[in-house]
Amino acid sequence: MNNKVMIGMSGGVDSSVAAYLLKEQGYEVIGVFMKLWEGRGESERACCSLSAAEDARRVADRIGIPFYVINMKKPFMDKVVDYFVDEYLQGRTPNPCIACNKHIKFDEFLKKAIMLGCDHVATGHYAKVEYSSEHGRFLLKKSATDEKDQTYALYNMTQEQLSRTVLPLGTYNKGEIREIASSIGLVTANKPDSQEICFVEDDDYASFVKNMSKKKIQPGNFVDRQGNVLGRHEGIIKYTIGQRKGLGIALGWPAYVVDIDPKTNSVVLGTNEDVFKKGLVAGDINVIPYEKIEDGMKVQAKVRYNARPKPATVYNMDDGRIKVVFDDRERAITPGQSVVMYQGDIVVGGGIIESSLE
């Protein structure tokens, strides 16, 4: 393999410093901004905006690497945005960053890199890729600091993708990255982190889904766990498991969303205790260190990006799905989100949550 690497540059500080570090390590670096979406405002945090592309170009000029803009709007629409909208319409809560990493950043982007003569791709993710002679496979491992670790969003990576991926930020914390950016005079040194989904303006998921959907969003019933009608809701796209605020209903007790039933267009309400479940069933499984998960494997599992991994046991199901049973009941297990499993700092793999277990 050659040492030519194509790095995705978003116009943020992380990918900017990642590009600089790769050049310092002796790679022949090509910077690429992926044009994914139109219609965003020019917010400083809008990673798909024209100003973000210009920031990425200025960084590339500063560190002396070639820079290109690649149009990926169609695959992004097909594989990420349409998926996002459809999942919400089905009463699930998707994670579009996971879909984007799987289909765009480490699939379409890698294919373009290989076409351009690069053997590797890189991003500014906080994670590590290492080859393990013990496993005979490439491993995805947590970054140096749990605070910035981004392995939850990368669990779908294949052995081929891992073998061609360089993640230079895995041994750094965020403060160190900003210090490096300042020391070499990058315009992105003090740029705020992007906090929202890049294609959803003002974090208003429900309005986005409503505007993008060809289906009319229908109101329906709030019901209790026995099916008794409690009131009316404005459409299932406005709710997610564990939600308490913004329900628009007063019952005289703290009500939480404990289930969403798209077949009956119902939102099930219960107590905070009802939100805790013993486990989950997940499909679309990807495993990294092994050919497959050993039945009864002990892991640490997390069901949301910002959650702490909790002790759990994994069981294989006959149809290729897995059952994950937590040692202690876990809060707000949400269909559409991903469960990601760890052993120490090694990512075992993960899958899409289909249902919770009482």
CSV table of C-alpha atoms in Angstrom, one decimal:
chain,number,residue,atom,x,y,z
A,1,MET,CA,0.0,0.0,0.0
A,2,ASN,CA,1.1,3.6,-0.6
A,3,ASN,CA,1.1,6.4,2.0
A,4,LYS,CA,-1.5,8.5,0.2
A,5,VAL,CA,-4.5,9.3,2.4
A,6,MET,CA,-7.7,11.2,1.6
A,7,ILE,CA,-9.2,13.0,4.7
A,8,GLY,CA,-12.7,14.2,5.1
A,9,MET,CA,-12.5,17.9,6.2
A,10,SER,CA,-15.7,19.3,7.6
A,11,GLY,CA,-14.4,22.8,8.4
A,12,GLY,CA,-14.2,22.0,12.1
A,13,VAL,CA,-11.1,21.9,14.4
A,14,ASP,CA,-10.9,18.1,14.7
A,15,SER,CA,-10.6,17.3,11.0
A,16,SER,CA,-8.3,20.3,10.5
A,17,VAL,CA,-5.8,19.1,13.1
A,18,ALA,CA,-6.2,15.5,11.9
A,19,ALA,CA,-5.1,16.6,8.4
A,20,TYR,CA,-2.1,18.5,9.9
A,21,LEU,CA,-1.1,15.5,12.0
A,22,LEU,CA,-1.2,13.1,9.1
A,23,LYS,CA,1.1,15.4,7.1
A,24,GLU,CA,3.5,15.5,10.0
A,25,GLN,CA,3.5,11.7,10.2
A,26,GLY,CA,4.7,11.6,6.6
A,27,TYR,CA,1.5,10.8,4.7
A,28,GLU,CA,0.7,12.3,1.3
A,29,VAL,CA,-2.6,14.0,2.3
A,30,ILE,CA,-5.5,15.1,0.1
A,31,GLY,CA,-8.2,17.2,1.9
A,32,VAL,CA,-11.8,16.7,0.8
A,33,PHE,CA,-15.0,18.5,1.8
A,34,MET,CA,-18.1,16.3,1.2
A,35,LYS,CA,-21.0,18.3,0.0
A,36,LEU,CA,-23.9,16.4,1.5
A,37,TRP,CA,-26.8,18.8,1.9
A,38,GLU,CA,-28.4,22.0,0.7
A,39,GLY,CA,-30.7,24.3,2.5
A,40,ARG,CA,-28.9,24.9,5.8
A,41,GLY,CA,-28.5,28.4,7.1
A,42,GLU,CA,-25.0,29.8,7.4
A,43,SER,CA,-24.7,29.1,11.1
A,44,GLU,CA,-21.2,28.8,12.3
A,45,ARG,CA,-22.0,25.3,13.4
A,46,ALA,CA,-23.6,24.2,10.1
A,47,CYS,CA,-21.1,21.6,8.9
A,48,CYS,CA,-22.6,21.5,5.4
A,49,SER,CA,-22.6,25.2,4.8
A,50,LEU,CA,-20.5,27.2,2.4
A,51,SER,CA,-18.6,28.8,5.2
A,52,ALA,CA,-17.6,25.4,6.5
A,53,ALA,CA,-16.3,24.5,3.1
A,54,GLU,CA,-14.3,27.8,2.9
A,55,ASP,CA,-12.9,27.1,6.4
A,56,ALA,CA,-11.7,23.7,5.3
A,57,ARG,CA,-10.1,25.2,2.2
A,58,ARG,CA,-8.3,27.8,4.2
A,59,VAL,CA,-6.9,25.1,6.6
A,60,ALA,CA,-5.8,23.0,3.6
A,61,ASP,CA,-4.0,26.1,2.2
A,62,ARG,CA,-2.4,26.8,5.6
A,63,ILE,CA,-0.9,23.3,6.0
A,64,GLY,CA,-0.1,22.9,2.3
A,65,ILE,CA,-2.2,20.1,1.1
A,66,PRO,CA,-4.5,19.9,-2.1
A,67,PHE,CA,-8.2,20.4,-1.4
A,68,TYR,CA,-11.3,19.3,-3.3
A,69,VAL,CA,-15.1,19.4,-2.8
A,70,ILE,CA,-16.9,16.2,-3.7
A,71,ASN,CA,-20.7,16.2,-4.3
A,72,MET,CA,-22.3,13.4,-2.3
A,73,LYS,CA,-25.7,14.8,-2.0
A,74,LYS,CA,-27.5,11.9,-3.8
A,75,PRO,CA,-26.1,9.0,-1.7
A,76,PHE,CA,-26.6,11.1,1.4
A,77,MET,CA,-30.2,11.7,0.6
A,78,ASP,CA,-30.8,8.1,-0.3
A,79,LYS,CA,-29.0,6.4,2.6
A,80,VAL,CA,-29.2,9.0,5.4
A,81,VAL,CA,-32.0,11.5,5.0
A,82,ASP,CA,-34.6,9.2,3.5
A,83,TYR,CA,-33.7,6.6,6.2
A,84,PHE,CA,-34.0,9.2,8.9
A,85,VAL,CA,-37.5,10.3,7.8
A,86,ASP,CA,-38.8,6.8,7.3
A,87,GLU,CA,-37.6,5.7,10.7
A,88,TYR,CA,-39.5,8.5,12.5
A,89,LEU,CA,-42.6,7.7,10.5
A,90,GLN,CA,-42.3,4.1,11.8
A,91,GLY,CA,-42.2,5.3,15.4
A,92,ARG,CA,-38.5,4.8,15.8
A,93,THR,CA,-35.7,7.2,16.7
A,94,PRO,CA,-32.8,6.8,14.3
A,95,ASN,CA,-29.2,7.9,14.6
A,96,PRO,CA,-28.3,9.5,11.3
A,97,CYS,CA,-24.6,9.9,12.2
A,98,ILE,CA,-24.3,6.1,12.4
A,99,ALA,CA,-26.0,5.8,9.0
A,100,CYS,CA,-23.7,8.5,7.5
A,101,ASN,CA,-20.5,6.8,8.8
A,102,LYS,CA,-21.7,3.4,7.5
A,103,HIS,CA,-22.8,4.4,4.0
A,104,ILE,CA,-21.0,7.7,3.3
A,105,LYS,CA,-17.8,8.3,5.2
A,106,PHE,CA,-16.5,4.7,5.2
A,107,ASP,CA,-18.2,3.4,2.1
A,108,GLU,CA,-18.8,6.0,-0.7
A,109,PHE,CA,-15.9,8.2,0.5
A,110,LEU,CA,-13.5,5.2,0.6
A,111,LYS,CA,-14.5,4.1,-2.9
A,112,LYS,CA,-13.8,7.6,-4.2
A,113,ALA,CA,-10.4,7.6,-2.4
A,114,ILE,CA,-9.4,4.3,-4.0
A,115,MET,CA,-10.5,5.7,-7.4
A,116,LEU,CA,-8.2,8.6,-6.8
A,117,GLY,CA,-5.2,6.4,-6.0
A,118,CYS,CA,-5.4,6.6,-2.2
A,119,ASP,CA,-5.0,3.5,-0.1
A,120,HIS,CA,-6.3,5.1,3.0
A,121,VAL,CA,-9.0,7.4,4.3
A,122,ALA,CA,-9.0,9.5,7.5
A,123,THR,CA,-11.4,11.5,9.6
A,124,GLY,CA,-11.3,13.6,12.7
A,125,HIS,CA,-13.1,11.0,14.9
A,126,TYR,CA,-11.8,10.3,18.4
A,127,ALA,CA,-11.2,6.6,18.2
A,128,LYS,CA,-8.3,4.2,17.4
A,129,VAL,CA,-7.8,1.5,14.8
A,130,GLU,CA,-5.2,-1.2,15.6
A,131,TYR,CA,-4.2,-4.5,14.2
A,132,SER,CA,-4.3,-7.4,16.7
A,133,SER,CA,-2.1,-10.4,16.0
A,134,GLU,CA,-4.0,-12.2,18.8
A,135,HIS,CA,-7.3,-11.8,17.0
A,136,GLY,CA,-5.8,-11.8,13.5
A,137,ARG,CA,-8.1,-8.9,12.8
A,138,PHE,CA,-8.2,-5.1,12.9
A,139,LEU,CA,-9.8,-3.7,16.0
A,140,LEU,CA,-11.7,-0.5,16.7
A,141,LYS,CA,-10.8,0.8,20.2
A,142,LYS,CA,-11.9,3.7,22.4
A,143,SER,CA,-10.1,7.0,22.3
A,144,ALA,CA,-7.8,8.1,25.1
A,145,THR,CA,-10.6,10.0,26.8
A,146,ASP,CA,-14.1,8.8,27.4
A,147,GLU,CA,-15.4,12.3,27.2
A,148,LYS,CA,-14.8,12.6,23.4
A,149,ASP,CA,-14.8,8.9,22.5
A,150,GLN,CA,-16.8,8.4,19.2
A,151,THR,CA,-16.6,4.6,18.8
A,152,TYR,CA,-20.4,4.4,19.4
A,153,ALA,CA,-21.0,5.9,15.9
A,154,LEU,CA,-18.4,3.7,14.2
A,155,TYR,CA,-19.3,0.2,15.2
A,156,ASN,CA,-20.4,-0.8,11.7
A,157,MET,CA,-16.9,-0.7,10.2
A,158,THR,CA,-15.8,-3.8,8.4
A,159,GLN,CA,-12.3,-5.4,8.3
A,160,GLU,CA,-11.7,-3.9,4.9
A,161,GLN,CA,-12.7,-0.4,6.0
A,162,LEU,CA,-10.6,-0.6,9.2
A,163,SER,CA,-7.6,-1.8,7.3
A,164,ARG,CA,-7.8,1.3,5.1
A,165,THR,CA,-8.7,3.9,7.8
A,166,VAL,CA,-6.4,6.2,9.8
A,167,LEU,CA,-7.8,8.0,12.9
A,168,PRO,CA,-5.0,10.3,14.1
A,169,LEU,CA,-6.9,11.9,17.0
A,170,GLY,CA,-7.4,8.7,19.1
A,171,THR,CA,-4.6,9.4,21.5
A,172,TYR,CA,-5.5,13.1,22.1
A,173,ASN,CA,-8.1,15.0,24.2
A,174,LYS,CA,-10.0,18.0,22.9
A,175,GLY,CA,-8.0,20.6,24.7
A,176,GLU,CA,-4.8,19.3,23.1
A,177,ILE,CA,-6.4,19.4,19.7
A,178,ARG,CA,-7.3,23.1,20.1
A,179,GLU,CA,-3.8,23.9,21.4
A,180,ILE,CA,-2.3,22.4,18.3
A,181,ALA,CA,-4.7,24.3,16.1
A,182,SER,CA,-3.8,27.6,17.8
A,183,SER,CA,-0.1,26.9,17.7
A,184,ILE,CA,-0.1,26.5,13.9
A,185,GLY,CA,-2.5,29.3,13.3
A,186,LEU,CA,-5.6,27.5,12.0
A,187,VAL,CA,-8.8,29.5,11.5
A,188,THR,CA,-10.8,26.7,13.1
A,189,ALA,CA,-8.9,26.7,16.4
A,190,ASN,CA,-11.7,28.3,18.4
A,191,LYS,CA,-14.6,27.2,16.3
A,192,PRO,CA,-17.5,25.7,18.4
A,193,ASP,CA,-18.2,22.0,18.0
A,194,SER,CA,-21.2,21.1,15.8
A,195,GLN,CA,-24.0,20.0,18.2
A,196,GLU,CA,-26.9,19.3,16.0
A,197,ILE,CA,-27.7,17.0,13.0
A,198,CYS,CA,-26.3,18.8,10.0
A,199,PHE,CA,-29.4,18.6,7.9
A,200,VAL,CA,-32.0,19.5,10.6
A,201,GLU,CA,-32.3,23.2,11.1
A,202,ASP,CA,-32.7,24.4,14.7
A,203,ASP,CA,-32.8,20.7,15.9
A,204,ASP,CA,-36.5,20.6,15.0
A,205,TYR,CA,-36.8,16.9,14.0
A,206,ALA,CA,-40.6,16.8,13.9
A,207,SER,CA,-40.9,19.8,11.5
A,208,PHE,CA,-38.2,18.4,9.3
A,209,VAL,CA,-39.8,15.0,9.0
A,210,LYS,CA,-43.2,16.6,8.4
A,211,ASN,CA,-41.8,18.7,5.6
A,212,MET,CA,-39.9,15.9,4.0
A,213,SER,CA,-42.6,13.2,4.3
A,214,LYS,CA,-45.1,12.5,1.5
A,215,LYS,CA,-47.5,11.1,4.2
A,216,LYS,CA,-49.7,13.4,6.2
A,217,ILE,CA,-48.8,13.3,9.9
A,218,GLN,CA,-51.9,12.1,11.8
A,219,PRO,CA,-52.8,12.9,15.4
A,220,GLY,CA,-53.6,9.9,17.6
A,221,ASN,CA,-54.2,8.8,21.2
A,222,PHE,CA,-52.1,8.9,24.3
A,223,VAL,CA,-52.8,5.6,26.1
A,224,ASP,CA,-51.7,4.0,29.3
A,225,ARG,CA,-50.1,0.6,29.4
A,226,GLN,CA,-53.5,-1.1,29.6
A,227,GLY,CA,-54.6,0.7,26.4
A,228,ASN,CA,-56.9,3.2,28.1
A,229,VAL,CA,-57.1,6.5,26.3
A,230,LEU,CA,-55.6,9.4,28.2
A,231,GLY,CA,-55.7,12.2,25.6
A,232,ARG,CA,-54.6,13.1,22.1
A,233,HIS,CA,-51.2,13.6,20.6
A,234,GLU,CA,-50.0,15.5,17.6
A,235,GLY,CA,-48.3,12.7,15.7
A,236,ILE,CA,-45.9,10.0,16.7
A,237,ILE,CA,-42.9,11.8,15.0
A,238,LYS,CA,-42.9,14.3,17.9
A,239,TYR,CA,-42.1,11.7,20.6
A,240,THR,CA,-39.3,9.4,21.7
A,241,ILE,CA,-38.9,6.8,24.5
A,242,GLY,CA,-38.2,8.3,27.9
A,243,GLN,CA,-39.5,11.7,26.9
A,244,ARG,CA,-41.3,13.7,29.7
A,245,LYS,CA,-41.2,17.4,28.6
A,246,GLY,CA,-43.3,18.7,25.7
A,247,LEU,CA,-46.0,16.0,25.9
A,248,GLY,CA,-48.8,18.6,26.0
A,249,ILE,CA,-50.9,16.5,28.5
A,250,ALA,CA,-51.5,17.0,32.2
A,251,LEU,CA,-52.4,13.8,34.1
A,252,GLY,CA,-51.7,14.8,37.7
A,253,TRP,CA,-48.6,12.6,37.8
A,254,PRO,CA,-45.2,12.7,35.9
A,255,ALA,CA,-45.9,10.9,32.6
A,256,TYR,CA,-43.1,9.5,30.4
A,257,VAL,CA,-43.2,8.0,26.9
A,258,VAL,CA,-42.7,4.2,27.4
A,259,ASP,CA,-43.7,3.0,23.9
A,260,ILE,CA,-44.7,4.1,20.5
A,261,ASP,CA,-47.1,1.9,18.4
A,262,PRO,CA,-47.2,3.0,14.7
A,263,LYS,CA,-49.8,0.3,13.9
A,264,THR,CA,-52.4,2.0,16.1
A,265,ASN,CA,-50.8,5.5,15.9
A,266,SER,CA,-50.6,5.5,19.7
A,267,VAL,CA,-48.1,6.9,22.2
A,268,VAL,CA,-48.0,4.8,25.4
A,269,LEU,CA,-47.4,6.8,28.7
A,270,GLY,CA,-46.3,5.4,32.0
A,271,THR,CA,-44.2,6.2,35.1
A,272,ASN,CA,-40.4,6.7,35.1
A,273,GLU,CA,-40.1,3.2,36.5
A,274,ASP,CA,-41.9,1.9,33.4
A,275,VAL,CA,-39.1,3.4,31.2
A,276,PHE,CA,-36.5,0.9,32.7
A,277,LYS,CA,-36.2,-2.4,30.8
A,278,LYS,CA,-34.2,-5.5,31.4
A,279,GLY,CA,-32.8,-5.8,27.9
A,280,LEU,CA,-33.4,-5.6,24.1
A,281,VAL,CA,-33.4,-7.4,20.8
A,282,ALA,CA,-31.2,-6.0,18.0
A,283,GLY,CA,-30.7,-6.7,14.3
A,284,ASP,CA,-28.4,-5.7,11.5
A,285,ILE,CA,-25.5,-6.9,13.6
A,286,ASN,CA,-21.8,-6.1,12.9
A,287,VAL,CA,-19.0,-7.8,14.9
A,288,ILE,CA,-15.4,-6.6,14.7
A,289,PRO,CA,-12.9,-8.7,16.7
A,290,TYR,CA,-14.5,-12.1,16.0
A,291,GLU,CA,-16.3,-13.9,13.3
A,292,LYS,CA,-19.4,-13.9,15.4
A,293,ILE,CA,-20.4,-13.2,19.0
A,294,GLU,CA,-20.0,-16.1,21.4
A,295,ASP,CA,-23.4,-17.1,23.0
A,296,GLY,CA,-23.5,-15.8,26.6
A,297,MET,CA,-20.7,-13.3,26.1
A,298,LYS,CA,-20.2,-10.8,28.9
A,299,VAL,CA,-19.9,-7.2,27.6
A,300,GLN,CA,-20.4,-3.6,28.5
A,301,ALA,CA,-23.2,-2.2,26.4
A,302,LYS,CA,-24.6,1.3,25.7
A,303,VAL,CA,-27.9,2.2,24.1
A,304,ARG,CA,-27.3,5.9,23.4
A,305,TYR,CA,-24.3,8.0,22.3
A,306,ASN,CA,-23.9,9.8,25.6
A,307,ALA,CA,-24.8,6.8,27.8
A,308,ARG,CA,-22.2,5.0,30.0
A,309,PRO,CA,-21.6,1.3,29.0
A,310,LYS,CA,-23.4,-1.1,31.5
A,311,PRO,CA,-22.6,-4.7,32.2
A,312,ALA,CA,-24.7,-7.1,30.1
A,313,THR,CA,-24.8,-10.6,28.6
A,314,VAL,CA,-25.3,-11.2,24.9
A,315,TYR,CA,-27.3,-14.2,23.5
A,316,ASN,CA,-27.5,-15.2,19.8
A,317,MET,CA,-30.9,-15.8,18.3
A,318,ASP,CA,-31.7,-18.3,15.5
A,319,ASP,CA,-32.4,-15.6,12.9
A,320,GLY,CA,-29.1,-13.7,13.3
A,321,ARG,CA,-30.3,-11.1,15.7
A,322,ILE,CA,-29.0,-10.8,19.3
A,323,LYS,CA,-30.6,-10.5,22.7
A,324,VAL,CA,-28.8,-8.2,25.2
A,325,VAL,CA,-29.7,-8.6,28.8
A,326,PHE,CA,-28.4,-6.0,31.3
A,327,ASP,CA,-27.3,-6.9,34.8
A,328,ASP,CA,-29.4,-3.9,36.0
A,329,ARG,CA,-32.5,-2.5,34.2
A,330,GLU,CA,-31.5,0.1,31.6
A,331,ARG,CA,-33.4,3.3,31.0
A,332,ALA,CA,-35.0,4.4,27.7
A,333,ILE,CA,-34.1,1.6,25.4
A,334,THR,CA,-35.2,3.1,22.1
A,335,PRO,CA,-36.0,1.2,18.9
A,336,GLY,CA,-34.1,2.8,16.0
A,337,GLN,CA,-31.1,3.6,18.2
A,338,SER,CA,-28.0,1.3,18.3
A,339,VAL,CA,-26.7,-0.9,21.0
A,340,VAL,CA,-22.9,-1.0,21.0
A,341,MET,CA,-20.9,-3.5,23.0
A,342,TYR,CA,-17.4,-3.3,24.4
A,343,GLN,CA,-14.9,-5.5,26.2
A,344,GLY,CA,-12.5,-3.1,27.9
A,345,ASP,CA,-11.6,-0.5,25.3
A,346,ILE,CA,-12.3,-2.9,22.4
A,347,VAL,CA,-15.5,-2.4,20.4
A,348,VAL,CA,-17.1,-5.8,20.1
A,349,GLY,CA,-19.8,-4.6,17.7
A,350,GLY,CA,-23.4,-3.5,17.7
A,351,GLY,CA,-26.7,-3.4,16.0
A,352,ILE,CA,-30.0,-1.6,15.6
A,353,ILE,CA,-32.4,-1.9,18.5
A,354,GLU,CA,-35.7,-3.4,17.4
A,355,SER,CA,-37.5,-3.8,20.7
A,356,SER,CA,-37.0,-3.8,24.5
A,357,LEU,CA,-37.5,-6.7,26.9
A,358,GLU,CA,-39.7,-6.2,29.9
